[in-house]
Coordinates of C-alpha atoms in Angstrom, one line a residue:
M1 CA -50.9 23.0 21.4
S2 CA -48.3 25.4 21.5
L3 CA -45.0 25.8 23.2
D4 CA -42.6 28.9 24.4
R5 CA -39.4 29.2 23.8
N6 CA -37.5 27.5 25.9
E7 CA -39.7 24.4 25.7
F8 CA -39.5 24.6 22.0
K9 CA -35.6 24.4 22.2
K10 CA -35.6 21.7 25.0
E11 CA -38.4 19.4 22.6
N12 CA -35.8 19.9 19.2
N13 CA -32.9 18.9 21.2
N14 CA -34.5 15.5 22.4
N15 CA -35.6 14.9 18.2
N16 CA -31.8 15.7 17.6
K17 CA -30.2 13.7 19.7
M18 CA -32.8 10.6 19.2
N19 CA -32.0 10.9 15.2
N20 CA -28.0 11.3 15.7
P21 CA -26.3 7.6 16.1
R22 CA -23.5 9.3 18.2
N23 CA -26.2 10.7 20.7
M24 CA -27.7 7.5 21.2
N25 CA -24.4 6.1 22.7
D26 CA -22.5 7.8 25.5
Q27 CA -20.8 10.9 24.1
N28 CA -17.0 9.4 25.4
Q29 CA -18.5 6.1 23.5
P30 CA -17.3 5.4 19.8
L31 CA -19.6 3.9 17.1
S32 CA -19.4 0.9 16.0
V33 CA -18.7 0.4 12.2
R34 CA -21.9 -0.9 11.3
N35 CA -23.6 2.2 13.2
F36 CA -21.0 4.3 11.1
A37 CA -21.9 2.7 7.9
D38 CA -25.6 3.3 8.5
D39 CA -25.6 6.5 9.3
I40 CA -23.4 7.4 6.1
G41 CA -25.7 5.6 4.1
S42 CA -29.0 7.1 5.4
K43 CA -27.2 10.8 4.7
L44 CA -26.3 9.9 1.2
K45 CA -30.1 8.5 0.5
N46 CA -31.0 12.5 0.7
L47 CA -28.8 13.7 -1.9
N48 CA -29.8 14.9 -5.3
Q49 CA -29.9 12.7 -8.6
Y50 CA -26.9 13.5 -10.6
T51 CA -26.1 13.6 -14.7
I52 CA -22.2 12.8 -15.0
K53 CA -20.2 13.4 -18.0
G54 CA -17.2 10.6 -18.3
Q55 CA -15.4 7.9 -19.9
L56 CA -16.6 4.4 -19.7
V57 CA -13.8 2.0 -18.2
D58 CA -14.1 -1.8 -17.5
P59 CA -17.9 -2.2 -18.6
R60 CA -19.1 -5.7 -17.8
E61 CA -22.1 -8.0 -17.1
I62 CA -22.8 -10.7 -14.7
L63 CA -25.5 -13.0 -14.6
N64 CA -27.3 -13.6 -11.8
Q65 CA -28.1 -17.5 -11.2
K66 CA -30.9 -17.3 -8.7
N67 CA -33.0 -14.6 -10.0
R68 CA -31.9 -14.7 -13.6
T69 CA -31.2 -10.9 -13.9
T70 CA -28.1 -9.7 -15.4
S71 CA -25.9 -7.1 -13.9
F72 CA -23.8 -4.0 -15.2
Y73 CA -20.9 -3.0 -13.6
A74 CA -18.0 -0.5 -14.6
S75 CA -15.8 2.6 -14.0
L76 CA -16.3 6.4 -15.1
R77 CA -13.3 8.0 -15.6
D78 CA -12.5 12.0 -15.4
E79 CA -11.7 13.0 -19.2
K80 CA -8.8 14.8 -17.7
E81 CA -7.5 13.8 -14.6
E82 CA -6.7 10.6 -12.9
C83 CA -9.9 10.0 -10.7
R84 CA -13.0 7.6 -11.2
V85 CA -15.8 6.2 -9.7
S86 CA -17.8 3.1 -9.9
I87 CA -21.3 2.1 -11.5
K88 CA -23.5 -0.6 -10.4
I89 CA -26.8 -1.3 -12.1
F90 CA -28.3 -4.2 -10.4
D91 CA -30.7 -5.4 -12.9
K92 CA -30.4 -4.1 -16.5
T93 CA -34.0 -4.1 -17.1
T94 CA -34.7 -1.4 -14.4
A95 CA -32.1 1.4 -16.4
D96 CA -32.1 2.8 -19.3
L97 CA -28.6 1.5 -20.7
D98 CA -27.3 2.4 -24.0
P99 CA -26.6 -1.2 -26.0
N100 CA -23.8 0.1 -28.1
I101 CA -21.6 1.5 -25.4
K102 CA -18.2 -0.2 -25.3
E103 CA -14.7 0.8 -23.5
G104 CA -13.4 4.3 -23.6
D105 CA -16.6 5.8 -24.9
L106 CA -17.5 9.1 -23.3
V107 CA -21.2 8.4 -21.9
V108 CA -23.5 10.6 -19.7
V109 CA -24.8 8.7 -16.7
T110 CA -27.9 9.3 -14.5
A111 CA -27.5 7.9 -11.1
T112 CA -27.8 8.7 -7.3
V113 CA -25.3 8.3 -5.3
A114 CA -25.4 4.9 -3.1
F115 CA -23.3 3.3 -0.1
M116 CA -22.5 -0.4 0.2
N117 CA -23.1 -0.8 3.8
K118 CA -20.8 -4.0 4.4
R119 CA -18.3 -3.0 2.2
G120 CA -18.3 0.6 3.0
E121 CA -18.1 1.2 -0.8
L122 CA -19.4 4.5 -2.3
Y123 CA -21.1 4.1 -5.8
L124 CA -23.4 5.7 -8.5
K125 CA -26.4 3.6 -8.8
A126 CA -27.3 4.5 -12.2
T127 CA -30.8 4.7 -13.9
K128 CA -29.5 5.4 -17.4
I129 CA -26.3 5.8 -19.1
K130 CA -25.9 7.2 -23.3
L131 CA -23.0 7.7 -25.1
F132 CA -22.2 11.6 -25.3
G133 CA -23.8 13.6 -28.1
I134 CA -20.9 13.4 -31.2
G135 CA -22.7 16.2 -32.7
E136 CA -21.8 18.3 -29.4
L137 CA -18.2 16.8 -29.8
Y138 CA -17.8 17.9 -33.6
K139 CA -19.2 21.0 -32.4
K140 CA -16.7 22.0 -29.9
I141 CA -14.0 20.4 -32.1
E142 CA -15.0 22.9 -34.9
E143 CA -15.0 25.5 -32.1
L144 CA -11.6 24.7 -30.9
K145 CA -10.3 24.8 -34.8
I146 CA -11.5 28.1 -35.4
K147 CA -9.8 29.3 -31.8
L148 CA -6.3 27.5 -33.1
R149 CA -6.4 28.7 -37.0
A150 CA -6.7 32.3 -35.0
E151 CA -3.4 31.7 -33.2
G152 CA -2.0 30.5 -35.9
L153 CA -1.1 27.5 -35.5
F154 CA -2.3 26.4 -38.8
D155 CA -0.2 28.3 -40.3
P156 CA 2.3 26.5 -43.6
S157 CA 5.0 29.2 -42.2
R158 CA 5.3 26.9 -38.7
K159 CA 5.5 23.7 -40.7
K160 CA 9.4 22.1 -40.4
K161 CA 10.7 20.5 -43.2
L162 CA 11.3 16.6 -43.0
P163 CA 14.9 15.5 -43.4
F164 CA 15.9 13.9 -46.9
I165 CA 17.1 10.1 -44.7
P166 CA 16.1 10.5 -41.0
R167 CA 18.9 8.6 -39.0
C168 CA 16.0 7.4 -36.6
V169 CA 11.9 7.9 -37.0
G170 CA 9.9 7.6 -33.5
L171 CA 6.6 6.1 -33.8
I172 CA 3.6 6.7 -31.9
T173 CA 1.0 3.9 -32.4
G174 CA -1.5 2.0 -31.0
K175 CA -0.6 -1.0 -28.9
G176 CA -0.7 -4.2 -31.2
S177 CA -1.8 -2.2 -33.9
M178 CA -1.7 -2.8 -37.6
G179 CA -0.2 0.9 -38.2
I180 CA 3.1 -0.5 -36.8
H181 CA 3.6 -3.0 -40.1
D182 CA 2.1 -0.8 -42.0
V183 CA 4.4 2.4 -41.3
Q184 CA 7.6 0.3 -41.0
D185 CA 7.4 -2.5 -43.7
N186 CA 6.7 0.2 -46.4
T187 CA 9.7 2.5 -45.0
E188 CA 12.0 -0.3 -44.9
R189 CA 10.6 -1.2 -48.1
R190 CA 11.8 2.3 -50.0
W191 CA 14.9 2.6 -48.0
P192 CA 16.3 -0.9 -46.6
G193 CA 18.2 -0.7 -43.0
I194 CA 16.0 2.7 -41.7
H195 CA 15.8 2.6 -38.0
F196 CA 12.7 3.2 -35.8
K197 CA 12.0 3.5 -32.1
I198 CA 8.1 2.2 -31.2
R199 CA 6.4 3.4 -28.9
E200 CA 2.8 1.6 -28.3
V201 CA -0.2 3.3 -26.6
T202 CA -3.8 2.9 -26.2
V203 CA -5.4 4.9 -28.8
D204 CA -9.1 4.2 -28.1
G205 CA -11.6 6.7 -26.5
T206 CA -11.7 10.5 -26.6
T207 CA -8.8 11.8 -24.8
P208 CA -5.6 10.5 -25.3
P209 CA -3.5 9.2 -22.8
R210 CA -0.9 10.6 -20.5
E211 CA 1.9 8.0 -21.6
M212 CA 1.4 9.7 -25.4
F213 CA 2.8 12.9 -24.0
R214 CA 5.4 11.1 -22.1
D215 CA 6.3 9.5 -25.2
L216 CA 6.3 12.6 -27.2
K217 CA 8.7 14.4 -24.9
N218 CA 10.7 11.7 -24.5
L219 CA 11.3 11.1 -28.3
Q220 CA 11.7 14.9 -29.0
A221 CA 15.0 14.5 -26.1
D222 CA 16.5 11.3 -28.0
P223 CA 19.4 13.0 -30.3
N224 CA 19.3 10.3 -32.8
V225 CA 15.3 10.7 -33.2
D226 CA 14.9 12.7 -36.7
V227 CA 11.3 13.1 -37.0
I228 CA 8.1 12.1 -35.3
V229 CA 5.2 9.7 -36.6
I230 CA 1.8 9.6 -34.7
A231 CA -0.1 6.8 -36.6
R232 CA -3.5 5.1 -36.0
G233 CA -5.7 3.0 -38.6
G234 CA -9.0 3.3 -39.5
G235 CA -11.7 2.9 -36.9
D236 CA -15.0 4.3 -36.0
P237 CA -15.5 8.2 -35.9
Q238 CA -15.6 8.5 -32.1
G239 CA -12.4 6.6 -31.7
M240 CA -10.6 9.5 -33.6
L241 CA -11.7 12.1 -31.1
M242 CA -8.8 11.9 -29.2
F243 CA -6.7 13.2 -32.3
S244 CA -8.5 16.6 -32.0
D245 CA -7.8 17.1 -28.2
E246 CA -6.5 20.4 -27.2
E247 CA -3.7 19.6 -25.4
L248 CA -2.4 17.2 -27.7
V249 CA -2.5 19.4 -30.6
R250 CA -1.0 22.2 -28.8
E251 CA 2.0 19.4 -27.7
V252 CA 2.5 18.8 -31.3
A253 CA 2.9 22.5 -32.5
A254 CA 5.5 23.1 -30.0
C255 CA 7.4 19.7 -30.4
K256 CA 11.1 20.9 -31.4
L257 CA 10.9 18.0 -34.1
P258 CA 9.4 17.6 -37.5
V259 CA 6.0 15.4 -36.8
I260 CA 4.4 13.4 -39.6
S261 CA 0.1 12.7 -38.7
A262 CA -1.5 9.6 -40.1
I263 CA -4.7 9.0 -38.5
G264 CA -7.5 6.4 -39.9
H265 CA -8.3 6.7 -43.6
E266 CA -8.3 10.0 -46.3
E267 CA -11.7 10.7 -45.0
D268 CA -10.9 11.2 -41.6
H269 CA -9.1 14.5 -40.2
P270 CA -8.9 15.3 -36.8
L271 CA -7.3 18.6 -35.5
L272 CA -3.7 17.0 -35.6
D273 CA -3.3 16.7 -39.0
D274 CA -3.8 20.4 -39.4
V275 CA -1.1 21.2 -36.8
A276 CA 1.1 18.4 -37.8
D277 CA 3.7 19.3 -40.3
V278 CA 2.9 16.6 -42.8
R279 CA -0.3 14.8 -43.2
A280 CA -0.5 11.0 -44.6
S281 CA -3.8 9.8 -45.7
T282 CA -2.9 6.7 -44.1
P283 CA -0.2 5.0 -42.0
T284 CA 0.9 3.1 -45.2
D285 CA 1.2 6.1 -46.9
V286 CA 3.8 7.4 -44.6
A287 CA 6.4 5.9 -46.0
K288 CA 6.7 8.2 -49.1
H289 CA 6.9 11.1 -47.0
L290 CA 9.6 9.5 -44.5
V291 CA 12.4 9.1 -47.0
P292 CA 13.1 8.5 -50.9
D293 CA 12.8 5.2 -53.3
W294 CA 16.5 3.9 -53.4
R295 CA 15.5 2.3 -56.8
F296 CA 14.9 5.7 -58.2
E297 CA 17.7 7.3 -56.4
N298 CA 19.9 4.8 -57.8
E299 CA 18.5 5.6 -60.9
N300 CA 19.2 9.3 -60.7
I301 CA 23.0 8.4 -60.2
A302 CA 23.6 6.6 -63.3
L303 CA 21.8 9.0 -65.1
M304 CA 24.7 12.0 -63.5
K305 CA 27.3 9.5 -64.5
Q306 CA 26.3 9.6 -68.2
N307 CA 25.6 13.1 -67.9
L308 CA 28.9 13.7 -66.6
L309 CA 30.7 11.7 -69.4
K310 CA 28.8 13.1 -72.0
T311 CA 29.7 16.7 -70.6
I312 CA 33.5 15.9 -70.3
K313 CA 33.5 14.4 -73.6
H314 CA 31.8 17.3 -74.7
M315 CA 34.2 19.6 -73.5
L316 CA 37.5 17.7 -75.0
E317 CA 35.8 17.4 -78.3
F318 CA 35.0 21.1 -78.5
N319 CA 38.6 22.1 -77.2
E320 CA 40.2 19.4 -80.0
S321 CA 38.6 21.4 -82.8
R322 CA 39.6 25.1 -81.9
L323 CA 43.1 24.1 -81.1
R324 CA 43.2 22.2 -84.6
S325 CA 41.9 24.8 -86.5
M326 CA 44.7 26.9 -84.6
Q327 CA 47.1 24.8 -86.4
L328 CA 49.1 23.9 -83.5
P329 CA 51.0 20.7 -84.1
S330 CA 52.8 20.8 -80.9
Q331 CA 49.5 21.4 -78.9
E332 CA 48.0 18.8 -80.7
K333 CA 50.3 16.1 -79.4
I334 CA 49.7 17.9 -75.8
F335 CA 45.9 17.5 -76.1
S336 CA 46.0 13.9 -77.7
N337 CA 47.7 12.7 -74.6
N338 CA 45.1 14.6 -72.6
I339 CA 42.7 12.9 -74.4
I340 CA 43.9 9.4 -73.7
M341 CA 43.8 9.7 -70.5
V342 CA 39.9 11.3 -70.2
L343 CA 39.4 8.0 -72.5
N344 CA 40.7 5.6 -69.7
L345 CA 38.8 7.9 -67.1
Q346 CA 35.7 7.2 -69.0
N347 CA 36.7 3.3 -68.9
R348 CA 37.0 3.7 -65.5
L349 CA 33.7 5.3 -64.9
K350 CA 31.6 3.0 -66.8
T351 CA 33.3 -0.3 -65.6
L352 CA 32.5 1.2 -62.2
M353 CA 29.1 1.8 -63.3
N354 CA 28.7 -1.7 -64.3
N355 CA 30.4 -3.5 -60.8
K356 CA 28.4 -1.0 -58.5
I357 CA 25.0 0.3 -59.8
A358 CA 24.0 -3.1 -61.5
R359 CA 24.4 -5.0 -57.9
D360 CA 20.7 -4.1 -57.0
D361 CA 20.2 -7.4 -54.9
H362 CA 23.2 -6.5 -53.2
F363 CA 22.2 -2.7 -52.7
E364 CA 21.3 -2.7 -49.0
Q365 CA 25.0 -3.7 -48.2
C366 CA 27.1 -1.9 -50.8
Y367 CA 25.3 1.4 -50.8
P368 CA 27.2 3.2 -48.2
Q369 CA 30.7 2.1 -49.6
M370 CA 29.1 3.0 -53.2
R371 CA 28.0 6.1 -52.3
N372 CA 31.6 7.1 -50.7
L373 CA 33.5 5.7 -54.0
I374 CA 31.2 7.7 -56.4
N375 CA 31.6 10.7 -54.3
N376 CA 35.4 10.3 -54.1
Q377 CA 35.9 9.4 -57.9
L378 CA 33.9 11.9 -58.7
L379 CA 36.1 14.3 -57.0
V380 CA 38.9 12.8 -58.6
N381 CA 37.0 13.4 -61.9
E382 CA 36.3 17.3 -61.2
N383 CA 40.1 17.5 -60.2
F384 CA 41.3 16.1 -63.3
I385 CA 39.2 18.3 -65.2
N386 CA 40.4 21.3 -63.8
N387 CA 44.1 20.5 -64.4
I388 CA 42.9 19.6 -68.3
Q389 CA 41.4 23.3 -68.1
D390 CA 44.2 24.7 -66.6
H391 CA 46.6 23.2 -69.2
L392 CA 44.0 24.2 -72.2
N393 CA 44.1 27.7 -70.7
A394 CA 48.0 27.7 -70.9
L395 CA 48.0 26.7 -74.6
D396 CA 45.1 28.8 -75.6
P397 CA 46.9 31.4 -78.2
R398 CA 43.9 33.8 -77.0
K399 CA 45.8 34.3 -73.6
V400 CA 49.6 35.2 -76.0
L401 CA 47.0 37.4 -77.3
K402 CA 46.1 39.2 -74.7
R403 CA 49.8 40.3 -73.8
G404 CA 49.8 42.3 -77.0
Y405 CA 50.2 39.8 -80.0
A406 CA 48.4 39.1 -83.0
I407 CA 48.0 36.3 -85.4
I408 CA 48.1 37.6 -89.2
K409 CA 46.3 35.7 -92.3
S410 CA 46.0 36.0 -95.5
E411 CA 44.0 34.4 -97.9
R412 CA 46.5 31.4 -98.1
G413 CA 46.3 31.0 -94.2
I414 CA 48.5 32.0 -91.3
I415 CA 51.4 34.0 -92.2
K416 CA 54.5 33.4 -90.4
T417 CA 57.5 35.1 -92.5
V418 CA 57.5 38.3 -94.2
N419 CA 58.4 36.4 -97.4
E420 CA 54.9 35.2 -97.6
V421 CA 53.5 38.6 -98.4
T422 CA 54.0 41.0 -100.6
I423 CA 52.9 45.0 -101.4
N424 CA 49.1 45.5 -101.2
D425 CA 48.0 42.5 -99.8
K426 CA 45.4 42.1 -98.0
V427 CA 46.1 40.7 -94.9
T428 CA 44.0 40.1 -91.2
M429 CA 45.2 40.7 -87.9
E430 CA 43.4 38.4 -85.4
M431 CA 43.8 39.8 -81.8
H432 CA 42.4 38.4 -78.2
D433 CA 39.4 40.7 -78.5
G434 CA 38.4 40.9 -82.4
M435 CA 40.0 41.3 -86.4
V436 CA 41.4 44.1 -88.3
E437 CA 41.5 43.9 -91.9
T438 CA 44.5 46.2 -93.7
V439 CA 46.7 46.4 -96.6
V440 CA 50.6 46.0 -96.6
K441 CA 52.4 49.0 -97.5
E442 CA 55.8 47.8 -97.3
V443 CA 57.5 44.8 -96.4
K444 CA 61.0 45.1 -94.2
K445 CA 63.3 41.7 -93.7
Y446 CA 65.4 41.6 -90.5
G447 CA 69.0 40.1 -91.4

């Protein structure tokens, strides 16, 4: 049977009207909710099967007591944006479900789009859920590493120096993580009284949470924070992938403050380690990069004091010996007074060392006062030594010699009067820049 053109159009229009729920009613009559839901459901059945990659969120299983089957429910979240869709498997035995998947894993879902008419809910009816290949992720990370290195983000010249003793440390770590105690306790043990501003975030999955970027910016803007630590304890390799995220790596590279990366264990090495200013092998290892050990610094202060005293004593002994060799009794008397003053200073310094430095048990309370006291005392000592040096320079006979005078000596010693020489005596004239040996040709006495 054949139809002409007009008859075919008429027949086709009639078929369309029969298949369209809206056309089943009068054009002015709205669809019922059920008819609308049925219409949407029938259209979605014609869609192709999809393969989708995303982060698994809130996975859970529910046992159906009636038919003794287990259903699986979860959400699939986009890696970068806040967008998610529901996943349902009504009977686990009918789907290929990886038994190792867990919250935060990056997975690949094979599913068809379905619509639950009664609830008006769109979801993915999954037939397969598998972990996204770790090898593929590592391949992408290696490609990103080459790209970032070519841009110079790993260059040592970009690394910022850590402060000797930071006023406050910004710490970004996992919620309820042991990394908080590893970093904080070990740092406070090395330098009591150090301050922390701690920000806890979710550190599972393949992509960093948005609050990590927010906290990183807020800590940079805090005028009291001098350095930032990003720490996470050990875990499975996939849990470390978020610390190789390109956006996070670039954010750390652009950070105005020095950043210490302390991710996992020694063998873990995410890209964050390469771009950070300092890499700590573990969260426990952070402390030795952040602050010095107060016991070691205490010993250094004591040693510097001892060296200062030795230097003062050596300088005074040298000048004393030099003055005595010039046989200047009046200068010896002045010098003796200065020796007494310096010895008093030495005793005062020793007392200070015994009273202040030896109190290790009270170091945390006494350290600021002790440091100021030492600095003030050293300044006083420096001024005192300078005054002594000025006095010694003023009494130095060589200063007089520079004005054109000379010291005349014979074998018997310094010649103080013409009565101590005779013609043809050999004498030595000491000047400020050398000595002259000569023979007395004539002796003239004044008066």
